[in-house]
Coordinates of C-alpha atoms and ligand atoms in Angstrom, one line a residue:
M1 CA -6.6 20.2 7.4
A2 CA -9.1 18.2 5.3
V3 CA -7.6 15.2 3.6
L4 CA -9.4 13.3 0.9
V5 CA -8.3 9.6 1.3
T6 CA -9.3 7.5 -1.7
G7 CA -9.4 3.8 -1.0
G8 CA -9.5 4.7 2.7
A9 CA -11.5 1.5 3.6
G10 CA -8.7 -0.7 2.2
Y11 CA -5.8 -2.2 4.0
I12 CA -3.2 0.6 4.0
G13 CA -5.9 3.4 3.7
S14 CA -7.7 2.3 6.8
H15 CA -4.5 2.3 8.9
T16 CA -3.5 5.6 7.5
S17 CA -6.9 7.2 8.2
I18 CA -6.6 6.3 11.8
E19 CA -3.1 7.8 12.0
L20 CA -4.4 11.0 10.2
L21 CA -7.4 11.3 12.6
E22 CA -5.1 10.9 15.6
A23 CA -2.8 13.6 14.2
G24 CA -5.8 16.0 14.1
H25 CA -6.6 15.9 10.4
E26 CA -10.2 16.0 9.1
V27 CA -10.6 12.8 7.0
I28 CA -12.9 12.3 4.0
I29 CA -12.9 8.7 2.7
V30 CA -14.0 7.8 -0.8
D31 CA -14.2 4.1 -1.6
N32 CA -16.5 2.0 -3.8
L33 CA -15.8 -1.0 -1.5
C34 CA -14.8 -3.2 -4.4
N35 CA -12.0 -4.7 -2.2
S36 CA -13.1 -3.7 1.3
D37 CA -15.9 -3.8 3.8
K38 CA -18.1 -1.0 5.2
I39 CA -17.5 -2.4 8.7
V40 CA -13.9 -1.0 8.5
L41 CA -15.4 2.5 8.9
E42 CA -17.0 1.6 12.2
R43 CA -13.6 0.2 13.4
I44 CA -11.8 3.3 12.3
K45 CA -14.2 5.2 14.5
E46 CA -13.8 2.8 17.4
L47 CA -10.0 3.0 17.2
S48 CA -9.6 6.7 16.7
G49 CA -12.6 8.0 18.6
K50 CA -13.5 10.1 15.5
S51 CA -15.7 9.6 12.5
P52 CA -14.3 10.1 9.0
K53 CA -16.8 11.4 6.5
F54 CA -17.5 8.6 4.0
Y55 CA -18.7 8.6 0.4
E56 CA -19.4 5.2 -1.3
I57 CA -18.4 6.3 -4.8
D58 CA -16.5 4.9 -7.7
I59 CA -13.7 7.5 -8.3
T60 CA -14.0 7.0 -12.0
D61 CA -17.4 8.7 -11.8
K62 CA -16.5 12.3 -12.2
E63 CA -19.9 13.8 -11.6
K64 CA -20.3 12.0 -8.2
M65 CA -16.7 12.9 -7.3
E66 CA -17.4 16.5 -8.0
V67 CA -20.0 16.5 -5.2
V68 CA -17.2 15.5 -2.8
F69 CA -15.1 18.4 -3.9
K70 CA -18.1 20.8 -3.7
E71 CA -19.1 19.7 -0.2
N72 CA -15.7 19.7 1.4
K73 CA -12.8 22.2 1.6
I74 CA -10.2 19.7 0.5
N75 CA -6.6 20.7 1.2
S76 CA -4.8 17.5 0.3
I77 CA -5.4 14.1 -1.4
I78 CA -3.9 10.8 -0.5
H79 CA -4.7 8.5 -3.4
F80 CA -4.7 4.8 -2.4
A81 CA -7.6 3.6 -4.5
A82 CA -6.5 1.1 -7.1
L83 CA -6.8 -2.5 -8.2
K84 CA -3.6 -4.2 -7.1
A85 CA -3.3 -7.9 -7.9
V86 CA -0.4 -8.5 -10.3
G87 CA -1.7 -11.9 -11.7
E88 CA -5.2 -10.5 -12.2
S89 CA -3.8 -7.4 -14.0
V90 CA -2.2 -9.7 -16.6
A91 CA -5.5 -11.5 -17.2
M92 CA -7.7 -8.3 -17.1
P93 CA -5.5 -5.4 -18.3
V94 CA -8.4 -3.3 -19.6
E95 CA -10.0 -3.3 -16.1
Y96 CA -6.7 -2.4 -14.5
Y97 CA -5.9 0.4 -16.9
S98 CA -9.4 1.7 -16.8
N99 CA -9.8 1.7 -13.0
N100 CA -6.4 2.9 -12.0
L101 CA -5.8 5.5 -14.7
I102 CA -9.3 7.0 -15.1
S103 CA -9.8 7.3 -11.3
T104 CA -6.5 9.2 -11.1
L105 CA -7.3 11.5 -14.1
V106 CA -10.6 12.3 -12.5
L107 CA -8.8 13.4 -9.4
F108 CA -6.3 15.5 -11.4
E109 CA -9.1 17.3 -13.2
L110 CA -11.0 18.0 -10.0
M111 CA -7.8 19.1 -8.2
K112 CA -7.3 21.7 -10.9
K113 CA -10.9 22.9 -10.8
Y114 CA -11.1 23.2 -7.0
N115 CA -7.5 24.4 -6.6
V116 CA -6.2 21.5 -4.5
K117 CA -2.4 21.7 -4.4
N118 CA -1.2 18.7 -2.4
F119 CA -1.2 15.1 -3.7
V120 CA 0.3 11.9 -2.2
F121 CA 0.4 8.9 -4.5
S122 CA 0.7 5.2 -3.5
S123 CA 3.4 3.9 -5.8
S124 CA 5.3 0.6 -5.3
A125 CA 8.7 -0.9 -5.4
T126 CA 7.4 -2.8 -8.4
V127 CA 8.5 0.3 -10.5
Y128 CA 12.1 -0.7 -9.9
G129 CA 11.7 -4.0 -11.9
D130 CA 14.6 -6.3 -11.4
P131 CA 16.9 -3.8 -9.6
E132 CA 20.5 -3.4 -10.9
K133 CA 21.8 -2.4 -7.5
L134 CA 20.8 -3.2 -3.9
P135 CA 19.8 -1.5 -1.7
I136 CA 17.5 0.4 -4.1
L137 CA 17.7 4.2 -4.1
E138 CA 15.0 6.5 -5.5
D139 CA 17.0 7.4 -8.5
S140 CA 17.5 3.8 -9.7
S141 CA 16.3 3.0 -13.2
L142 CA 12.6 2.2 -13.5
S143 CA 10.9 -0.6 -15.4
V144 CA 7.8 -2.7 -15.1
T145 CA 6.7 -6.1 -16.3
N146 CA 2.9 -6.3 -15.9
P147 CA -0.2 -4.1 -16.3
Y148 CA -0.5 -3.3 -12.6
G149 CA 3.1 -2.1 -12.4
R150 CA 2.6 -0.2 -15.6
T151 CA -0.4 1.8 -14.1
K152 CA 1.9 2.8 -11.2
L153 CA 4.7 3.9 -13.5
M154 CA 2.3 5.7 -15.9
I155 CA 0.8 7.6 -13.0
E156 CA 4.2 8.5 -11.7
D157 CA 5.1 9.8 -15.2
M158 CA 1.8 11.8 -15.3
L159 CA 2.6 13.4 -12.0
R160 CA 6.0 14.5 -13.2
D161 CA 4.3 16.0 -16.4
I162 CA 1.6 17.7 -14.3
Y163 CA 4.2 19.2 -12.0
Y164 CA 6.3 20.4 -14.9
A165 CA 3.2 22.3 -16.2
D166 CA 2.2 23.6 -12.8
N167 CA 5.0 24.3 -10.3
S168 CA 2.6 25.4 -7.6
L169 CA 1.6 21.8 -6.9
N170 CA 3.2 19.7 -4.2
I171 CA 3.4 16.0 -4.9
A172 CA 4.8 13.1 -2.9
I173 CA 5.3 9.8 -4.7
L174 CA 5.7 7.1 -2.0
R175 CA 7.1 3.8 -3.2
Y176 CA 6.1 1.1 -0.7
F177 CA 8.1 -2.1 -0.3
N178 CA 6.2 -5.1 1.1
P179 CA 3.5 -4.0 3.6
I180 CA 2.5 -6.6 6.2
G181 CA 1.3 -6.4 9.8
A182 CA -1.9 -5.0 11.2
H183 CA -3.2 -2.5 13.8
K184 CA -2.2 -3.5 17.4
S185 CA -5.9 -3.9 18.3
G186 CA -6.3 -6.8 15.9
I187 CA -9.6 -5.4 14.7
I188 CA -8.4 -4.0 11.3
G189 CA -6.0 -5.8 8.9
E190 CA -5.5 -7.1 5.5
E191 CA -8.2 -9.1 3.9
P192 CA -7.4 -10.3 0.4
N193 CA -10.1 -11.7 -1.9
G194 CA -9.9 -15.5 -2.4
I195 CA -6.5 -17.3 -2.2
P196 CA -3.9 -14.7 -1.3
N197 CA -1.1 -13.9 -3.8
N198 CA 1.1 -12.1 -1.3
I199 CA 3.1 -14.2 1.1
M200 CA 2.0 -12.9 4.6
P201 CA -1.8 -13.4 4.1
Y202 CA -1.0 -16.8 2.7
I203 CA 1.1 -17.8 5.7
T204 CA -1.6 -16.6 8.2
K205 CA -4.2 -18.6 6.3
V206 CA -2.0 -21.7 6.6
A207 CA -1.6 -20.9 10.3
V208 CA -5.4 -20.8 10.9
G209 CA -5.8 -24.1 9.0
Q210 CA -7.6 -22.6 5.9
L211 CA -4.8 -23.6 3.6
P212 CA -2.8 -26.8 3.9
H213 CA 0.8 -25.5 3.4
L214 CA 2.8 -22.7 1.9
N215 CA 4.3 -23.1 -1.5
V216 CA 7.8 -21.5 -1.5
F217 CA 8.3 -20.2 -5.0
G218 CA 11.9 -21.4 -5.7
D219 CA 14.9 -22.1 -3.5
D220 CA 17.6 -21.6 -6.2
Y221 CA 17.9 -17.8 -6.1
N222 CA 21.2 -16.2 -5.4
T223 CA 20.2 -15.3 -1.8
V224 CA 21.1 -16.3 1.7
D225 CA 19.1 -19.6 1.5
G226 CA 18.0 -19.6 -2.1
T227 CA 14.5 -18.2 -1.4
G228 CA 13.3 -14.7 -2.5
V229 CA 14.3 -11.7 -0.3
R230 CA 12.0 -8.8 0.3
D231 CA 11.8 -5.6 2.5
Y232 CA 8.8 -6.2 4.6
I233 CA 7.4 -3.1 6.3
H234 CA 4.8 -2.8 9.1
V235 CA 1.6 -1.1 7.8
L236 CA 1.6 1.1 10.9
D237 CA 5.0 2.5 9.8
L238 CA 3.7 3.1 6.3
A239 CA 0.6 4.9 7.8
H240 CA 2.9 7.2 9.8
G241 CA 5.0 7.8 6.6
H242 CA 1.9 9.3 5.0
V243 CA 1.4 11.8 7.9
K244 CA 5.0 12.8 7.5
A245 CA 4.6 13.2 3.7
L246 CA 1.7 15.6 4.3
E247 CA 3.8 17.6 6.7
K248 CA 6.5 17.7 4.1
L249 CA 4.1 19.0 1.4
S250 CA 3.1 21.8 3.7
E251 CA 6.6 23.1 3.2
N252 CA 6.1 23.5 -0.6
P253 CA 8.8 21.0 -1.7
G254 CA 7.4 20.6 -5.3
I255 CA 7.5 16.9 -6.4
V256 CA 9.3 14.5 -4.1
T257 CA 9.8 10.7 -4.2
Y258 CA 10.5 8.4 -1.3
N259 CA 11.1 4.8 -0.6
L260 CA 9.1 3.5 2.3
G261 CA 10.9 0.4 3.5
T262 CA 13.0 -0.7 6.4
G263 CA 16.2 -1.2 4.4
R264 CA 16.5 -4.8 5.6
G265 CA 15.6 -7.8 3.5
Y266 CA 14.3 -11.2 4.7
S267 CA 14.1 -14.4 2.8
V268 CA 10.9 -16.4 2.6
L269 CA 12.3 -19.0 5.0
E270 CA 13.4 -16.3 7.4
L271 CA 9.9 -14.9 7.3
V272 CA 8.4 -18.3 7.9
K273 CA 10.7 -18.8 10.9
A274 CA 9.9 -15.4 12.4
F275 CA 6.1 -16.0 11.9
S276 CA 6.4 -19.4 13.6
K277 CA 8.1 -17.8 16.6
A278 CA 5.5 -15.1 16.9
S279 CA 2.5 -17.3 16.5
G280 CA 3.7 -20.6 18.1
K281 CA 2.4 -22.3 14.9
E282 CA 4.5 -24.5 12.6
I283 CA 4.0 -23.5 9.0
P284 CA 4.3 -26.5 6.7
Y285 CA 5.8 -25.6 3.3
K286 CA 6.8 -27.2 0.0
I287 CA 9.4 -25.9 -2.3
T288 CA 7.9 -25.4 -5.8
D289 CA 9.0 -23.8 -9.1
R290 CA 9.8 -20.1 -9.2
R291 CA 6.8 -17.8 -9.8
P292 CA 7.1 -16.3 -13.3
G293 CA 8.0 -12.6 -13.0
D294 CA 9.5 -12.9 -9.5
I295 CA 12.9 -11.4 -8.8
A296 CA 15.6 -12.7 -6.3
S297 CA 15.9 -9.7 -4.0
C298 CA 14.3 -6.4 -3.5
Y299 CA 15.1 -4.1 -0.5
S300 CA 15.2 -0.3 -0.1
D301 CA 17.6 2.3 0.9
P302 CA 15.2 4.4 3.0
T303 CA 17.7 7.1 4.1
K304 CA 16.2 9.8 1.9
A305 CA 12.8 9.5 3.8
E306 CA 14.7 9.5 7.1
K307 CA 16.6 12.7 6.2
E308 CA 13.9 14.6 4.4
L309 CA 10.7 13.4 6.2
G310 CA 12.2 12.6 9.6
W311 CA 10.5 9.2 9.1
K312 CA 12.0 5.8 9.9
A313 CA 10.4 2.4 10.2
K314 CA 10.3 1.5 13.9
Y315 CA 8.8 -2.0 13.8
G316 CA 10.9 -5.1 13.2
I317 CA 10.0 -8.4 11.6
D318 CA 8.9 -10.0 14.9
E319 CA 6.3 -7.4 15.6
M320 CA 5.1 -7.4 12.0
C321 CA 4.5 -11.2 12.4
E322 CA 2.9 -10.9 15.8
D323 CA 0.5 -8.2 14.5
S324 CA -0.4 -10.1 11.3
W325 CA -1.1 -13.1 13.5
R326 CA -3.2 -11.2 16.0
W327 CA -5.5 -9.9 13.2
Q328 CA -5.8 -13.3 11.5
S329 CA -6.3 -15.4 14.6
Q330 CA -9.0 -12.9 16.0
N331 CA -10.7 -12.7 12.6
P332 CA -10.2 -16.0 10.8
N333 CA -12.8 -15.0 8.2
G334 CA -11.6 -11.4 7.9
Y335 CA -14.4 -8.8 8.2
K336 CA -17.0 -11.5 7.4
K337 CA -18.8 -12.8 10.5
Ligands
NAD1 P1 -6.7 -2.4 -0.9 O1 -7.3 -3.2 -2.1 O2 -6.9 -3.0 0.4 O3 -7.3 -0.9 -0.9 C1 -7.6 -0.2 -2.1 C2 -9.0 0.4 -1.8 O4 -9.4 1.1 -3.0 C3 -10.1 -0.7 -1.6 O5 -10.8 -0.4 -0.5 C4 -11.0 -0.6 -2.9 O6 -12.3 -0.9 -2.6 C5 -10.8 0.9 -3.3 N1 -10.9 1.1 -4.7 C6 -10.3 0.5 -5.8 N2 -10.8 1.1 -6.9 C7 -11.6 2.1 -6.6 C8 -12.4 3.0 -7.3 N3 -12.4 3.1 -8.7 N4 -13.2 3.9 -6.7 C9 -13.3 3.9 -5.3 N5 -12.6 3.0 -4.6 C10 -11.8 2.1 -5.2 O7 -5.2 -2.2 -1.3 P2 -4.0 -1.7 -0.3 O8 -3.1 -2.9 -0.1 O9 -4.5 -0.9 0.8 O10 -3.2 -0.7 -1.3 C11 -3.4 0.7 -1.3 C12 -2.6 1.3 -2.4 O11 -1.2 0.9 -2.2 C13 -2.9 0.8 -3.8 O12 -2.7 1.8 -4.7 C14 -1.8 -0.3 -4.1 O13 -1.5 -0.4 -5.5 C15 -0.6 0.4 -3.4 N6 0.4 -0.6 -3.0 C16 0.0 -1.7 -2.2 C17 1.0 -2.6 -1.8 C18 0.6 -3.8 -1.0 O14 1.3 -4.8 -1.0 N7 -0.6 -3.8 -0.3 C19 2.3 -2.5 -2.2 C20 2.6 -1.4 -3.0 C21 1.7 -0.4 -3.3
UD1_2 C1 4.3 -8.7 -5.3 C2 4.0 -8.2 -6.7 C3 4.4 -6.7 -6.7 C4 3.8 -5.9 -5.6 C5 4.1 -6.6 -4.3 C6 3.5 -5.9 -3.1 C7 4.2 -10.2 -8.1 C8 5.0 -10.8 -9.2 N1 4.7 -9.0 -7.7 O1 5.6 -8.7 -5.1 O2 4.1 -6.2 -8.0 O3 4.2 -4.6 -5.6 O4 3.6 -7.9 -4.3 O5 2.1 -6.0 -3.2 O6 3.2 -10.7 -7.7 N2 6.2 -16.2 -2.1 C9 6.1 -17.5 -1.9 N3 4.9 -18.1 -1.8 C10 3.7 -17.5 -1.9 C11 3.8 -16.1 -2.1 C12 5.0 -15.5 -2.2 O7 7.2 -18.2 -1.8 O8 2.7 -18.1 -1.8 C13 7.5 -15.5 -2.2 C14 7.7 -14.7 -3.5 O9 8.4 -15.6 -4.4 C15 8.6 -13.6 -3.0 C16 8.1 -13.3 -1.5 O10 7.5 -14.5 -1.1 O11 10.0 -14.0 -2.9 C17 7.2 -12.1 -1.5 O12 6.1 -12.3 -2.4 P1 4.8 -11.3 -2.5 O13 4.3 -11.2 -1.1 O14 3.9 -11.8 -3.5 O15 5.5 -9.9 -2.9 P2 6.4 -9.5 -4.1 O16 6.9 -10.8 -4.9 O17 7.5 -8.7 -3.6

């Protein structure tokens, strides 16, 4: 089955491409490399023993994208490509709306023209806003507080409208919690641009001595130790979740939405402790003010994905930390030599 993977050179897309190739799918990656490196493609080949087809194209360019649809018999699309930094989206909303929404609309138009029926969308736990109830179920109320999050919720809404108009489509909306970890080989992983916003890449950069200490954003939340609690999930578990979602779509389920999380929350200080144990490195930290827009706790109820997809996260926090550390310690400068 030919799967178009947009953003397949990125963090989650590269791990998922390997999983898809290993499951016997034909993979076509489209990525403009605005937040990734071409070398990832060689590593995908090295790890899976198979070469995905690759197009270096900006998905907002409909003419160039049409060539991809003409040249390949695409059965399904997994749409990872997006800009994803929350702070940047507040400073550059036009770029975020333009990139994330136009690229998705181009895909919808071409899907219709080339009769592609299956679509998997990378959504985020960010669409739950500050959750009213924990753990979070898929039917919880939705709200967003920044342009990045709004692009995710807008695309979810578009997908619900598009399905309403055409019931022959099969759509999986996957809401990821907090992806961390890396491939077991340590040769692909997460490489954020500049100083990381998310906690795990920040911790690993402290561990390799590129940043002096971690700033812990607030210790006065109503949580186990006052620091923020999140549902960290191994990127390999997420990758597997996409293969399971494709299997589900082949049963013609219509539009379906799943949380991809472990169901277990860890505080910032618990994560730091687990990372120190996994890496043998002390992580110096300072408690600072809360980060504007942050919430106290966010963790999933993943039972719907378990029941309907037969998917369950198998890696715990220790392995997530070990694998993040293996990637960072073997590649202190990421994909750059
Ligand atoms: P990433 O930045 O590593 O990967 C995204 C890829 O998309 C990059 O390789 C980038 O070059 C490409 N891209 C962006 N715009 C493009 C365009 N117009 N045309 C072609 N390629 C383009 O990000 P990631 O962490 O792998 O995230 C993948 C998806 O998952 C994103 O949609 C993101 O919003 C979503 N998500 C990520 C997280 C997370 O914490 N990483 C959490 C929830 C949801
Ligand atoms: C962030 C995004 C969210 C996105 C998610 C996954 C914000 C406000 N939200 O959420 O939209 O879906 O990433 O990509 O950016 N922390 C520190 N010090 C740091 C970094 C983080 O203490 O240097 C704390 C945070 O306060 C939080 C936890 O670590 O409690 C996790 O933070 P982060 O990795 O940024 O993820 P989210 O806040 O869940």
